[in-house]
Structure formats: structure tokens, C-alpha cells
CSV table of C-alpha atoms in Angstrom, one decimal:
chain,number,residue,atom,x,y,z
M,19,MET,CA,-0.1,-0.2,0.0
M,20,HIS,CA,1.4,3.6,-1.0
M,21,GLN,CA,0.5,5.9,1.4
M,22,THR,CA,3.3,8.3,1.3
M,23,MET,CA,0.7,11.4,1.8
M,24,LYS,CA,-3.0,10.9,3.1
M,25,LYS,CA,-5.2,13.7,3.7
M,26,GLN,CA,-9.0,13.2,4.8
M,27,HIS,CA,-12.0,14.3,3.2
M,28,GLY,CA,-14.6,16.8,4.9
M,29,ILE,CA,-18.4,17.1,4.6
M,30,ASP,CA,-19.5,17.2,0.8
M,31,PHE,CA,-20.9,20.9,1.3
M,32,ALA,CA,-22.3,20.7,-2.5
M,33,LEU,CA,-24.3,17.2,-1.8
M,34,LEU,CA,-25.3,19.0,1.6
M,35,LEU,CA,-26.6,22.1,0.0
M,36,THR,CA,-28.0,20.3,-2.9
M,37,VAL,CA,-30.2,18.4,0.1
M,38,ILE,CA,-31.2,21.5,1.2
M,39,CYS,CA,-32.3,22.7,-1.8
M,40,LEU,CA,-34.6,20.0,-2.2
M,41,PHE,CA,-35.8,20.4,1.0
M,42,VAL,CA,-36.9,24.1,0.4
M,43,ILE,CA,-38.5,23.1,-2.9
M,44,SER,CA,-40.5,20.2,-1.0
M,45,LEU,CA,-41.6,22.7,1.2
M,46,LEU,CA,-43.2,24.8,-1.7
M,47,ALA,CA,-44.3,22.1,-3.6
M,48,VAL,CA,-46.2,20.3,-0.8
M,49,TYR,CA,-47.9,23.7,0.5
M,50,SER,CA,-49.0,24.5,-3.1
M,51,GLY,CA,-50.0,20.8,-4.1
M,52,SER,CA,-52.1,20.4,-0.8
M,53,GLY,CA,-53.8,23.6,-1.1
M,54,GLN,CA,-56.7,21.5,-2.9
M,55,TYR,CA,-57.3,19.5,0.5
M,56,GLU,CA,-60.0,21.0,2.8
M,57,THR,CA,-58.0,21.4,6.0
M,58,GLN,CA,-58.4,23.8,8.9
M,59,ASP,CA,-54.8,24.3,9.2
M,60,MET,CA,-53.4,25.4,5.5
M,61,PHE,CA,-50.2,24.6,6.9
M,62,TYR,CA,-50.7,21.2,7.8
M,63,PHE,CA,-49.2,19.3,5.3
M,64,VAL,CA,-46.1,21.5,5.3
M,65,LYS,CA,-45.5,21.2,9.1
M,66,ARG,CA,-45.6,17.5,9.0
M,67,GLN,CA,-43.0,17.8,6.1
M,68,ILE,CA,-41.1,20.0,8.2
M,69,PHE,CA,-41.1,17.7,11.0
M,70,TRP,CA,-40.3,14.6,9.3
M,71,TYR,CA,-36.9,16.8,7.6
M,72,ILE,CA,-36.3,17.3,10.9
M,73,VAL,CA,-35.7,13.6,11.7
M,74,GLY,CA,-34.4,12.9,8.5
M,75,PHE,CA,-31.6,15.6,9.3
M,76,GLY,CA,-30.9,14.2,12.4
M,77,LEU,CA,-30.5,10.4,11.1
M,78,MET,CA,-28.3,11.6,8.5
M,79,ALA,CA,-26.1,13.2,10.6
M,80,ALA,CA,-26.2,10.0,13.1
M,81,ILE,CA,-25.5,7.8,10.2
M,82,ALA,CA,-22.4,9.9,9.0
M,83,SER,CA,-20.9,9.7,12.3
M,84,PHE,CA,-20.7,6.3,12.5
M,85,ASP,CA,-18.6,4.0,10.7
M,86,TYR,CA,-20.1,2.4,7.8
M,87,GLU,CA,-17.6,-0.2,7.8
M,88,LEU,CA,-19.1,-1.5,11.2
M,89,LEU,CA,-22.6,-1.9,9.1
M,90,GLU,CA,-20.9,-4.7,7.1
M,91,ARG,CA,-21.3,-7.2,10.0
M,92,LEU,CA,-24.7,-5.8,11.1
M,93,SER,CA,-26.3,-6.1,7.2
M,94,PHE,CA,-27.3,-9.7,7.7
M,95,ARG,CA,-29.3,-8.4,10.9
M,96,LEU,CA,-30.6,-5.9,9.6
M,97,PHE,CA,-31.9,-7.4,6.7
M,98,THR,CA,-33.4,-10.1,8.5
M,99,GLY,CA,-35.0,-7.7,10.9
M,100,GLY,CA,-36.5,-5.8,7.6
M,101,ILE,CA,-37.9,-9.1,6.6
M,102,PHE,CA,-39.4,-9.9,9.5
M,103,LEU,CA,-41.4,-6.5,9.4
M,104,ILE,CA,-42.4,-6.8,5.8
M,105,ILE,CA,-44.2,-10.1,7.2
M,106,LEU,CA,-45.7,-8.3,10.4
M,107,VAL,CA,-47.4,-5.9,7.8
M,108,HIS,CA,-48.9,-8.7,5.9
M,109,PHE,CA,-50.7,-9.8,8.8
M,110,PHE,CA,-51.1,-6.6,10.9
M,111,GLY,CA,-50.6,-3.9,8.5
M,112,THR,CA,-52.8,-1.0,8.1
M,113,ASN,CA,-54.9,-1.2,4.3
M,114,GLN,CA,-55.1,2.0,2.6
M,115,ASN,CA,-55.9,2.8,-1.2
M,116,GLY,CA,-56.3,-1.3,-1.7
M,117,SER,CA,-52.6,-1.8,-0.6
M,118,GLN,CA,-51.0,-3.1,2.8
M,119,ARG,CA,-48.2,-1.5,3.3
M,120,TRP,CA,-48.1,0.3,6.7
M,121,ILE,CA,-48.0,-0.5,10.1
M,122,SER,CA,-49.7,1.9,12.5
M,123,LEU,CA,-48.2,3.6,15.6
M,124,GLY,CA,-50.8,5.8,16.9
M,125,PRO,CA,-50.7,8.8,14.5
M,126,ILE,CA,-47.9,7.4,12.6
M,127,LYS,CA,-47.7,5.2,10.0
M,128,VAL,CA,-44.3,3.4,9.0
M,129,GLN,CA,-43.7,1.5,5.8
M,130,PRO,CA,-41.2,-1.1,6.3
M,131,SER,CA,-40.9,-1.7,2.7
M,132,GLU,CA,-39.0,1.9,2.5
M,133,PHE,CA,-36.4,0.8,5.0
M,134,MET,CA,-35.9,-2.3,3.1
M,135,LYS,CA,-34.2,-0.7,0.2
M,136,ILE,CA,-31.1,0.5,3.0
M,137,PHE,CA,-30.8,-3.3,4.2
M,138,VAL,CA,-30.8,-4.4,0.7
M,139,ILE,CA,-28.2,-2.2,-0.2
M,140,LEU,CA,-26.1,-3.0,3.1
M,141,LEU,CA,-26.3,-6.8,2.4
M,142,LEU,CA,-25.6,-6.8,-1.3
M,143,ALA,CA,-22.7,-4.6,-1.0
M,144,ALA,CA,-21.3,-6.9,1.6
M,145,ILE,CA,-22.0,-9.9,-0.5
M,146,LEU,CA,-20.1,-8.2,-3.5
M,147,ASN,CA,-17.6,-7.1,-0.9
M,148,ARG,CA,-16.4,-10.6,-0.4
M,149,TYR,CA,-15.0,-11.1,-3.9
M,150,LYS,CA,-12.4,-7.9,-3.8
M,151,HIS,CA,-13.4,-6.8,-7.1
M,152,GLN,CA,-12.8,-10.1,-8.8
M,153,LEU,CA,-13.2,-9.7,-12.6
M,154,PHE,CA,-15.4,-12.8,-13.4
M,155,THR,CA,-15.9,-14.7,-16.7
M,156,PHE,CA,-19.7,-16.0,-17.6
M,157,LYS,CA,-19.2,-18.7,-15.6
M,158,GLU,CA,-17.4,-17.7,-12.6
M,159,SER,CA,-20.3,-15.1,-12.5
M,160,ILE,CA,-22.8,-17.7,-11.6
M,161,ILE,CA,-22.2,-18.1,-8.0
M,162,PRO,CA,-22.1,-14.6,-7.0
M,163,THR,CA,-25.1,-13.7,-9.3
M,164,PHE,CA,-26.9,-16.8,-7.9
M,165,LYS,CA,-26.0,-15.3,-4.2
M,166,ILE,CA,-27.4,-11.4,-5.1
M,167,LEU,CA,-30.7,-13.1,-6.8
M,168,CYS,CA,-31.4,-15.3,-3.7
M,169,TRP,CA,-31.2,-12.2,-1.4
M,170,THR,CA,-33.1,-10.0,-3.8
M,171,VAL,CA,-36.0,-12.3,-4.9
M,172,VAL,CA,-37.3,-12.7,-1.0
M,173,PRO,CA,-37.9,-9.0,-0.5
M,174,PHE,CA,-39.1,-8.5,-4.3
M,175,PHE,CA,-42.1,-11.0,-4.0
M,176,LEU,CA,-43.1,-10.0,-0.3
M,177,ILE,CA,-43.3,-6.1,-1.4
M,178,LEU,CA,-44.8,-7.4,-4.3
M,179,ILE,CA,-47.8,-9.0,-3.0
M,180,GLN,CA,-49.0,-6.3,-0.6
M,181,PRO,CA,-49.2,-5.0,-3.7
M,182,ASP,CA,-46.4,-2.4,-4.6
M,183,LEU,CA,-45.0,-3.0,-7.6
M,184,GLY,CA,-42.9,0.5,-7.3
M,185,THR,CA,-41.1,-0.3,-4.3
M,186,ALA,CA,-40.3,-4.0,-5.7
M,187,LEU,CA,-38.8,-2.3,-8.6
M,188,VAL,CA,-36.6,-0.1,-6.8
M,189,ILE,CA,-35.0,-3.5,-5.2
M,190,LEU,CA,-34.2,-4.8,-8.6
M,191,SER,CA,-33.1,-1.4,-9.7
M,192,ILE,CA,-30.9,-1.4,-6.7
M,193,ALA,CA,-29.2,-5.2,-7.3
M,194,PHE,CA,-29.2,-4.5,-11.1
M,195,THR,CA,-26.9,-1.2,-10.4
M,196,LEU,CA,-24.6,-3.2,-8.0
M,197,MET,CA,-24.2,-5.9,-10.5
M,198,ILE,CA,-23.3,-3.0,-13.1
M,199,VAL,CA,-20.5,-1.8,-10.7
M,200,SER,CA,-19.2,-5.3,-9.8
M,201,GLY,CA,-17.1,-8.0,-11.5
M,202,ILE,CA,-20.0,-9.7,-12.7
M,203,SER,CA,-19.5,-10.5,-16.3
M,204,SER,CA,-21.0,-8.1,-18.9
M,205,LYS,CA,-22.3,-11.2,-20.6
M,206,MET,CA,-24.6,-12.4,-17.8
M,207,ILE,CA,-25.7,-8.8,-17.0
M,208,ALA,CA,-26.7,-9.0,-21.0
M,209,ALA,CA,-28.6,-12.4,-20.3
M,210,PHE,CA,-30.5,-10.8,-17.4
M,211,ILE,CA,-31.5,-7.9,-19.9
M,212,ALA,CA,-32.6,-10.7,-22.3
M,213,SER,CA,-34.5,-12.2,-20.2
M,214,PHE,CA,-36.6,-9.5,-19.0
M,215,LEU,CA,-37.5,-8.5,-22.1
M,216,ALA,CA,-38.3,-12.1,-23.0
M,217,LEU,CA,-40.4,-11.9,-19.9
M,218,LEU,CA,-42.6,-8.9,-21.4
M,219,ALA,CA,-42.7,-10.3,-24.1
M,220,PHE,CA,-44.2,-13.5,-23.0
M,221,LEU,CA,-46.5,-11.4,-20.7
M,222,THR,CA,-47.8,-9.6,-24.0
M,223,TYR,CA,-48.2,-13.0,-25.7
M,224,LEU,CA,-50.2,-14.1,-22.7
M,225,HIS,CA,-52.2,-10.8,-22.6
M,226,ASN,CA,-53.3,-11.1,-26.2
M,227,GLU,CA,-53.9,-15.2,-26.9
M,228,HIS,CA,-54.5,-16.1,-23.2
M,229,PHE,CA,-56.1,-13.5,-21.2
M,230,GLU,CA,-57.4,-15.7,-18.4
M,231,HIS,CA,-53.6,-16.9,-17.5
M,232,PHE,CA,-52.4,-13.5,-18.0
M,233,THR,CA,-54.8,-12.0,-15.6
M,234,LYS,CA,-53.4,-14.7,-12.8
M,235,ILE,CA,-50.1,-12.6,-13.3
M,236,ILE,CA,-51.2,-9.0,-13.2
M,237,LYS,CA,-53.6,-8.1,-10.8
M,238,PRO,CA,-56.7,-6.0,-12.2
M,239,HIS,CA,-55.5,-2.9,-10.6
M,240,GLN,CA,-52.2,-3.0,-12.4
M,241,LEU,CA,-53.9,-4.0,-15.5
M,242,ASP,CA,-56.0,-0.7,-15.3
M,243,ARG,CA,-52.5,1.3,-14.8
M,244,ILE,CA,-51.4,-0.1,-17.9
M,245,TYR,CA,-54.1,0.5,-20.0
M,246,GLY,CA,-54.3,3.9,-18.6
M,247,TRP,CA,-50.7,4.6,-19.6
M,248,LEU,CA,-51.0,3.1,-23.2
M,249,SER,CA,-54.0,4.8,-24.1
M,250,PRO,CA,-54.7,7.9,-21.3
M,251,ASP,CA,-57.1,9.6,-23.9
M,252,GLU,CA,-59.0,6.6,-23.9
M,253,PHE,CA,-59.3,6.1,-20.4
M,254,ASP,CA,-59.6,9.5,-19.7
M,255,SER,CA,-62.2,9.4,-17.1
M,256,THR,CA,-60.8,6.1,-15.6
M,257,TYR,CA,-58.0,4.5,-15.3
M,258,GLY,CA,-55.9,7.4,-17.4
M,259,TYR,CA,-57.1,10.3,-15.4
M,260,GLN,CA,-54.2,11.1,-13.1
M,261,LEU,CA,-52.0,11.1,-15.9
M,262,LYS,CA,-54.2,13.0,-18.6
M,263,GLN,CA,-54.8,15.3,-16.1
M,264,ALA,CA,-50.9,15.7,-14.9
M,265,MET,CA,-50.0,16.2,-18.5
M,266,LEU,CA,-52.3,19.0,-18.9
M,267,GLY,CA,-51.0,20.7,-15.8
M,268,ILE,CA,-47.4,20.2,-17.1
M,269,GLY,CA,-48.1,21.3,-20.5
M,270,SER,CA,-50.1,24.6,-19.4
M,271,GLY,CA,-47.1,25.4,-17.3
M,272,GLN,CA,-44.8,26.1,-20.7
M,273,LEU,CA,-41.7,27.5,-20.4
M,274,THR,CA,-42.3,29.8,-16.6
M,275,GLY,CA,-45.2,28.4,-15.5
M,276,SER,CA,-48.5,29.6,-14.1
M,277,GLY,CA,-47.1,31.1,-11.2
M,278,TYR,CA,-47.1,29.9,-7.6
M,279,THR,CA,-50.4,28.5,-6.3
M,280,GLN,CA,-52.0,29.3,-9.5
M,281,GLY,CA,-52.1,26.1,-11.0
M,282,ILE,CA,-55.6,25.7,-12.6
M,283,GLN,CA,-55.5,21.6,-12.5
M,284,VAL,CA,-53.3,21.6,-9.1
M,285,GLN,CA,-55.7,23.9,-7.2
M,286,GLY,CA,-59.0,23.0,-8.8
M,287,GLY,CA,-57.9,19.5,-7.3
M,288,ASN,CA,-58.2,17.7,-10.7
M,289,ILE,CA,-54.8,16.0,-10.0
M,290,PRO,CA,-55.0,13.3,-7.1
M,291,GLU,CA,-52.4,13.3,-4.7
M,292,ALA,CA,-50.7,16.2,-6.2
M,293,HIS,CA,-48.8,16.7,-2.8
M,294,THR,CA,-47.3,12.8,-2.9
M,295,ASP,CA,-46.9,11.0,-6.2
M,296,PHE,CA,-47.9,13.7,-8.8
M,297,ILE,CA,-45.9,16.8,-7.3
M,298,PHE,CA,-44.2,17.0,-10.3
M,299,ALA,CA,-47.2,17.9,-11.9
M,300,VAL,CA,-47.1,20.9,-9.5
M,301,ILE,CA,-43.6,22.0,-9.9
M,302,GLY,CA,-44.1,21.5,-13.9
M,303,GLU,CA,-47.5,23.8,-14.1
M,304,GLU,CA,-46.6,26.5,-11.7
M,305,PHE,CA,-42.9,26.5,-12.4
M,306,GLY,CA,-42.9,25.5,-16.3
M,307,PHE,CA,-40.0,24.0,-18.1
M,308,ILE,CA,-37.2,26.5,-16.5
M,309,GLY,CA,-38.6,25.1,-12.6
M,310,ALA,CA,-38.7,21.3,-13.6
M,311,SER,CA,-35.4,21.4,-15.3
M,312,LEU,CA,-33.8,23.2,-12.6
M,313,LEU,CA,-35.1,20.4,-10.2
M,314,MET,CA,-33.6,17.7,-12.6
M,315,CYS,CA,-30.3,19.6,-12.5
M,316,LEU,CA,-30.3,19.2,-8.6
M,317,TYR,CA,-30.8,15.8,-9.2
M,318,PHE,CA,-28.2,15.3,-11.7
M,319,MET,CA,-25.5,17.4,-8.9
M,320,MET,CA,-26.7,15.3,-6.0
M,321,VAL,CA,-26.3,11.8,-8.2
M,322,TYR,CA,-22.8,13.2,-9.3
M,323,ARG,CA,-21.3,14.0,-6.0
M,324,ILE,CA,-22.3,10.3,-4.7
M,325,ILE,CA,-20.3,9.0,-7.7
M,326,HIS,CA,-17.7,11.1,-6.8
M,327,VAL,CA,-17.8,9.8,-3.4
M,328,ALA,CA,-17.7,6.3,-4.6
M,329,MET,CA,-14.8,7.0,-6.9
M,330,HIS,CA,-12.5,8.3,-3.6
M,331,ALA,CA,-14.0,5.8,-1.1
M,332,ASN,CA,-11.2,3.7,0.0
M,333,THR,CA,-13.1,0.6,0.2
M,334,LEU,CA,-15.3,-1.2,-1.9
M,335,TYR,CA,-17.8,-1.8,0.6
M,336,GLY,CA,-18.3,2.1,0.6
M,337,LEU,CA,-18.2,1.9,-3.3
M,338,TYR,CA,-20.9,-0.7,-3.3
M,339,ILE,CA,-22.9,1.4,-0.8
M,340,CYS,CA,-23.0,4.8,-2.8
M,341,ALA,CA,-23.8,3.0,-5.9
M,342,GLY,CA,-26.4,1.1,-4.3
M,343,VAL,CA,-27.7,4.5,-3.1
M,344,VAL,CA,-27.3,6.1,-6.5
M,345,GLY,CA,-29.5,2.9,-8.1
M,346,LEU,CA,-31.6,4.0,-5.4
M,347,ILE,CA,-32.3,7.8,-6.2
M,348,VAL,CA,-32.1,7.5,-10.2
M,349,PHE,CA,-34.7,4.8,-10.3
M,350,GLN,CA,-37.1,6.5,-8.1
M,351,VAL,CA,-36.7,10.0,-10.3
M,352,PHE,CA,-36.9,8.3,-13.5
M,353,GLN,CA,-40.2,6.2,-12.6
M,354,ASN,CA,-41.8,9.2,-10.9
M,355,VAL,CA,-41.2,11.8,-13.4
M,356,GLY,CA,-41.6,9.1,-16.0
M,357,MET,CA,-45.2,8.3,-15.0
M,358,THR,CA,-46.1,11.9,-14.4
M,359,VAL,CA,-45.1,12.9,-18.2
M,360,GLY,CA,-46.7,9.3,-19.9
M,361,LEU,CA,-43.1,8.0,-20.2
M,362,MET,CA,-43.8,5.0,-17.6
M,363,PRO,CA,-46.3,3.5,-16.0
M,364,VAL,CA,-48.0,5.0,-12.7
M,365,THR,CA,-47.2,3.4,-9.6
M,366,GLY,CA,-46.9,4.9,-6.1
M,367,LEU,CA,-43.1,5.9,-6.0
M,368,ALA,CA,-42.8,9.2,-4.3
M,369,LEU,CA,-40.3,11.8,-5.8
M,370,PRO,CA,-37.2,11.9,-3.8
M,371,PHE,CA,-37.1,14.7,-1.3
M,372,ILE,CA,-39.8,16.4,-2.7
M,373,SER,CA,-43.3,14.5,-2.4
M,374,TYR,CA,-44.7,14.6,1.2
M,375,GLY,CA,-44.5,11.4,3.4
M,376,GLY,CA,-42.4,10.0,6.3
M,377,SER,CA,-41.0,6.8,5.7
M,378,ALA,CA,-39.9,7.6,1.8
M,379,LEU,CA,-38.1,10.9,3.2
M,380,LEU,CA,-36.5,9.1,5.9
M,381,THR,CA,-35.5,6.2,3.7
M,382,ASN,CA,-33.4,8.8,1.4
M,383,MET,CA,-32.0,10.8,3.9
M,384,ILE,CA,-30.7,7.6,5.7
M,385,ALA,CA,-29.2,7.0,2.4
M,386,ILE,CA,-27.2,10.3,2.1
M,387,GLY,CA,-26.0,9.8,5.6
M,388,LEU,CA,-24.2,6.4,4.4
M,389,VAL,CA,-22.7,8.3,1.3
M,390,PHE,CA,-21.4,11.2,3.9
M,391,SER,CA,-20.1,8.2,6.2
M,392,VAL,CA,-18.4,6.9,3.2
M,393,ASN,CA,-16.7,10.5,2.2
M,394,LEU,CA,-16.0,11.1,5.8
M,395,ARG,CA,-13.8,8.2,6.1
M,396,SER,CA,-12.3,8.2,2.7
M,397,SER,CA,-8.6,9.4,2.3
M,398,SER,CA,-6.7,11.0,-0.6
M,399,TYR,CA,-3.5,8.9,-1.3
M,400,MET,CA,-0.6,10.1,-3.4
M,401,PHE,CA,0.0,6.9,-4.7
M,402,GLY,CA,-2.8,4.5,-5.5
M,403,ARG,CA,-5.5,3.6,-3.5
M,404,ASN,CA,-5.7,0.6,-1.0
M,405,TRP,CA,-9.2,-1.5,-1.6
M,406,ASP,CA,-7.6,-4.4,0.5
């Protein structure tokens, strides 16, 4: 190990500033998006969002001060605990909007599947770290790939049956991202992509030729969302209503927007869940293309800084944690924005750091805390890096 000069990294203020900017945007968007709901306190949702952000910043600071390498030994226990909570939800969870995803703790509802994202990152990073960035051939990739699949499939299906397709897909995106940055053969990754495309083709065949078998795999509400996504004009009063109204709102925002709290679609109550799942429509309508573009630039900055931390990490475990966080954030942003503008089917995924809600926000703040922990314990070496 060449270590003639070592410089300890400090806090990544660019990343911290990005989180603070998203915090401000979140409060503005939540206030405007919740204006359609009749409550005695017009700041009800904003106050609760501030509360969750305060808790989130506290968790972020606590995680950042904790040595992330110690989490490698705890990763399996955390993962097992997360699985237990998801099973608990299946029997004792609170049903809301046709999904059973929450555990009620008095006035607070906790969604264990959100925190499962973090546990999956920690466990898969620990599994891959044992191989010390070994470059595998296709045949050698079978065992590590099988291990990743085994530990991914369990939470994926448990979350899928809640049903919560969006969060289940996030679990897959985390696993796929970690496979890409690991030493697993590119041929194996290509085989996975080909298998996924083949599955889509098979489902399409079942839908067209054997619909009775197709409905055993895809639930009716999921099929309704697909219809609403593919033909929003045809189903604009039913399945495609949310998407149609969101697209009308974003389109009416044009370049500069209709003005803060002046969005006709949002304030008129035409966009359901405008302060949660469809909050991007609030930004698009009231701040226009410029406002939406600035938000996307903040996300690009966040991902860039996380990648920067990953590239300067001294341990592979730290690199894999950062890669998992990138997979977590990028997929959620892509899916949420995509479903709002008609590029992706509608799922219940929140827009990271912006949408109203406790569990999703805390999960993302913990993820950033892990990145800070990696950054604070990284050192710059004059000659090379030690990844032993």
C-alpha cells in the first residue's frame, strides 16, 4: 500500500447544499399541492413535512458519524429484521387505497418496505465486497449472481404481494446497479436484460392470446394502470385520469409556469395526490419547464456528487454502498417523473426528497447519511488507493 501522503476528506458541502435546496422546494411544492384539500390548518402538510425533514437530518447526521464499515457485520441482521417487519405488515398492516404496506404506530404510519431498500443495499454490498472486485468470466459469475438473486427475490416478492410494484422495482434496480459496478461478467448482465425483455414479450403474448392466464399474474388494478398509461385519452375518465390531468397541468406550465399556487389543474383538485406521487405536476405547471429543469439539475448534481464520493472511497464496501444509493435515487426519479409525463406506467413511488411522506423521506435521508459516512472516512493517497 502506497501511503506517503494522506488527506482526510471533509463534508461534501455540494451534496449537503443540494439536499437543502430539495428541502426548500419540497416545502413549496407540498404547500401548493395540498391546497386542494380542505383542512382547518393550511400548513398542516407542510408542518408534518418539516417534522419529517428535521428527523431526517438528525438520522442523516447520526449515520454520517457512524463508521459505515461496521454496518457490514450488521447487514444480515438488519436485512432479516426488515423481512420480519414486511411479514408483520402482511398480517397486521393497515390497508390504504387497496394496498397493505403500513404499520400504524398511533398517529404515525411506518412503511417497512421503504427501509428495506437500505437493508438490501447494505447486504448486497457486503456480499459483493467478499469478492474484492474480482473480474469474473461468465461461468464464474454464476455463483455471485445466484447469491444476489437469492437475497433480492425474497424482499421483491414480499413487497410485490402487498401490492407495491414500484418499491419492488426499486429493489431490483438496486441489485442491477450493484451488478453493473461489480466484477460480474457483462455477458451475464446482458443475459439478464435479455431475460427481462423475453418476460415482457411473454406477458404480451399471454395478454393477447391467453388472457385468463395473464390475469393470474397481473392484478386487475395493475392492468388498469397499464391501460391508462398506454391509452390515456381513451381512458381519460377512469384509468388514465391521473396521467391525463398531470400531463395537461405540465403542458399548461409551458416555459415559465402559471405562477406559484396559481396552477389551474393543481389548485382545482384535478390532479389527485398532487402533494405526494404527482408532485412533479405541481412543479411543472406552476414553475414551468425552467422550474422542472432546475429540479432535474439538482438531481444530476446529487448523483454526480455521490459518484464522486464512490470514486474516492478507500473500501469496496463504501463504493458499493454509494452505487446502491445511486441506483435507489436514479430509478425513483426516473419512474416518478416518467409516470407523470406518460413515459412510464403509474406506480406509487414518491419523488425523492420532494413528495410529502415520512418513510420515503427518511429512507432517502438515511441513504445520503451513508454516503456522507463513506466520504468522511475516505482518504486521498498520493500513490493509488488501498482496496484490500
